[in-house]
Structure formats: C-alpha cells, structure tokens
CSV table of C-alpha atoms in Angstrom, one decimal:
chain,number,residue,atom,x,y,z
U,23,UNK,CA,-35.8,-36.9,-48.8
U,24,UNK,CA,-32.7,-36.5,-46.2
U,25,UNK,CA,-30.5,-35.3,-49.0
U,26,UNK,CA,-32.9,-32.7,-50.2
U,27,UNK,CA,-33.4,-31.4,-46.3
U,28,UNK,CA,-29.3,-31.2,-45.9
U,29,UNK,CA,-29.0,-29.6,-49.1
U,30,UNK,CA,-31.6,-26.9,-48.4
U,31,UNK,CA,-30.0,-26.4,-45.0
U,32,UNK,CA,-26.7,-25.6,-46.4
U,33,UNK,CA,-28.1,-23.2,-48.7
U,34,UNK,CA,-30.1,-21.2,-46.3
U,35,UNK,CA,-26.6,-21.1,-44.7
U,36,UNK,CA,-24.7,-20.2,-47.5
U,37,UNK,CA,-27.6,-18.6,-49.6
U,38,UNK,CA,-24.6,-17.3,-52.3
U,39,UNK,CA,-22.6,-20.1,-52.7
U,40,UNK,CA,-23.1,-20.7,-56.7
U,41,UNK,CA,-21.6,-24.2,-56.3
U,42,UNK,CA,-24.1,-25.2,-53.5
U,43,UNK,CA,-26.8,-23.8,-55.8
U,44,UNK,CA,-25.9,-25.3,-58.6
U,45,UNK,CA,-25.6,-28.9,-57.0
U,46,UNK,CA,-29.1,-28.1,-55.1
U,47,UNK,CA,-30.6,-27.2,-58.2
U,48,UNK,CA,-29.6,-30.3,-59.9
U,49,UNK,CA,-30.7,-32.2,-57.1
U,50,UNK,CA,-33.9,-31.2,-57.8
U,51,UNK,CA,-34.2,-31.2,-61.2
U,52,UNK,CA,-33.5,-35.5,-60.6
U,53,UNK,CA,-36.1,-35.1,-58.5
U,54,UNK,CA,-38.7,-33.7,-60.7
U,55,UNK,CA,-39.4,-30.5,-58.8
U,56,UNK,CA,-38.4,-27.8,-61.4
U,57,UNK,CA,-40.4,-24.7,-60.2
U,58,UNK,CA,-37.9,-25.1,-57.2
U,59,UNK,CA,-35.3,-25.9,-59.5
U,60,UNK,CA,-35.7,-23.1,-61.6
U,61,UNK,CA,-36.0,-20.2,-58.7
U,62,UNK,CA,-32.4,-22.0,-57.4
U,63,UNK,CA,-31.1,-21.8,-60.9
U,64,UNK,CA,-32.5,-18.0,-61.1
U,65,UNK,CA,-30.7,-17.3,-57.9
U,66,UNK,CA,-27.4,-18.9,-58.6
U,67,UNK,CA,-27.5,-16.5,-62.3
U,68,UNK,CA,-28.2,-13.6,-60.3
U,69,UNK,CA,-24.8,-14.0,-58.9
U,70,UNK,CA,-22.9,-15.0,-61.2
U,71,UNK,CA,-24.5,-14.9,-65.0
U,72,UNK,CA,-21.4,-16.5,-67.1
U,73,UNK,CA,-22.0,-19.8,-64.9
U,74,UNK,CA,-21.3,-21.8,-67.2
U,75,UNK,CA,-22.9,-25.1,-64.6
U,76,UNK,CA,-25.7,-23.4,-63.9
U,77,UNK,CA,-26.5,-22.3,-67.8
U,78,UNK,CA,-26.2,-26.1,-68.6
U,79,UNK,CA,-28.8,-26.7,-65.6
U,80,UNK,CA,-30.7,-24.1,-66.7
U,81,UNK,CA,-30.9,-25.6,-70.7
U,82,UNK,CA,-31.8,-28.5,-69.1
U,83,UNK,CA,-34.9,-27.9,-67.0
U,84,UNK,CA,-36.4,-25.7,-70.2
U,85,UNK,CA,-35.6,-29.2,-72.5
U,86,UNK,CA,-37.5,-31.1,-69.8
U,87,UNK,CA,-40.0,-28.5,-70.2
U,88,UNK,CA,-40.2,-28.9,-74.0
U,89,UNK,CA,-38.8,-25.6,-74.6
U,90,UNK,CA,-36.3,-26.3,-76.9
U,91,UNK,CA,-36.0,-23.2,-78.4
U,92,UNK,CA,-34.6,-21.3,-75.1
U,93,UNK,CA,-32.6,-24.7,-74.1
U,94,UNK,CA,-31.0,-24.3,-77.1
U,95,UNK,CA,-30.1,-20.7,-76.6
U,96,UNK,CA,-29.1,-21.3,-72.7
U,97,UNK,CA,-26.4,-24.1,-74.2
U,98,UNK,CA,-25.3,-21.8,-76.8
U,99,UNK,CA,-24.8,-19.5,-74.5
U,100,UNK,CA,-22.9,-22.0,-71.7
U,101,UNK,CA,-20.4,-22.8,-74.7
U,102,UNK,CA,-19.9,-19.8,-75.6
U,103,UNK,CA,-18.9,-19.0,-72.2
U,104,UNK,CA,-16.4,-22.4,-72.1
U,105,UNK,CA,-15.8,-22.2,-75.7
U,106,UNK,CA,-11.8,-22.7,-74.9
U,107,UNK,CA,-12.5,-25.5,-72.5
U,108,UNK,CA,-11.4,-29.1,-74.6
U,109,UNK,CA,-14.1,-31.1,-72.0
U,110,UNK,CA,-17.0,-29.0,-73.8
C-alpha cells in the first residue's frame, strides 16, 4: 500500500535511521510480511544492537513465528536493556 511505498522511500533515503527502521519494520510486521520485516529488523540491530524498539520488534515477529523460545530470550534481553525504565 501507499504507506508501505513512503516508508520504503524514506529508508532508501535514510538507510541508517534506526527509528525509520524500526517504524518500517513494524509496519510490516502489521502487514504480515515478516521475511521483510525481519531483514529491516536485522539492519536496524546492526546499527545499534541495545535497541531496545527494535529487540521488542524483533521478539515479536519470532512469537508470530512460533518461536517462543528466542522471543522469549529477544524480550529478556530488550528489558534488560530498559530495565530502569518505569514504562517497561
């Protein structure tokens, strides 16, 4: 869709921007299309690997996946990162 297109556009613009990646990568994941998803999310902890966002994201596609074993250690390791934040 139109959102997707925009989104993708800004991130061939900005290809390191770990917020646009993130927020594309979640996109996505709404959208069913996890491979895509998961290469964004890849990307986006390339860059910065204590994103705590993308860690989430990340715990998330591998629970829609039915791997609950590495969702579970991909959110233990996104608390552990936030561990001090009181919204966690």
């Amino acid at each position: 869709d139109e959102a997707c297109v925009q989104m993708k556009k800004a991130v061939e613009r900005c290809p390191n921007d770990v917020f646009l990646l993130d927020n594309y990568a979640e996109m996505l994941l709404k959208r069913n299309k996890r491979e895509s998803a998961k290469e964004i999310l890849e990307r986006s902890l390339r860059i910065a690997p204590k994103n705590f966002y993308a860690l989430c994201l990340y715990a998330e596609l591998l629970r829609q996946e039915d791997n609950f074993h590495l969702a579970e250690l991909k959110f233990k390791e996104a608390l552990a990162i936030e561990s001090r934040n009181p919204f966690v």
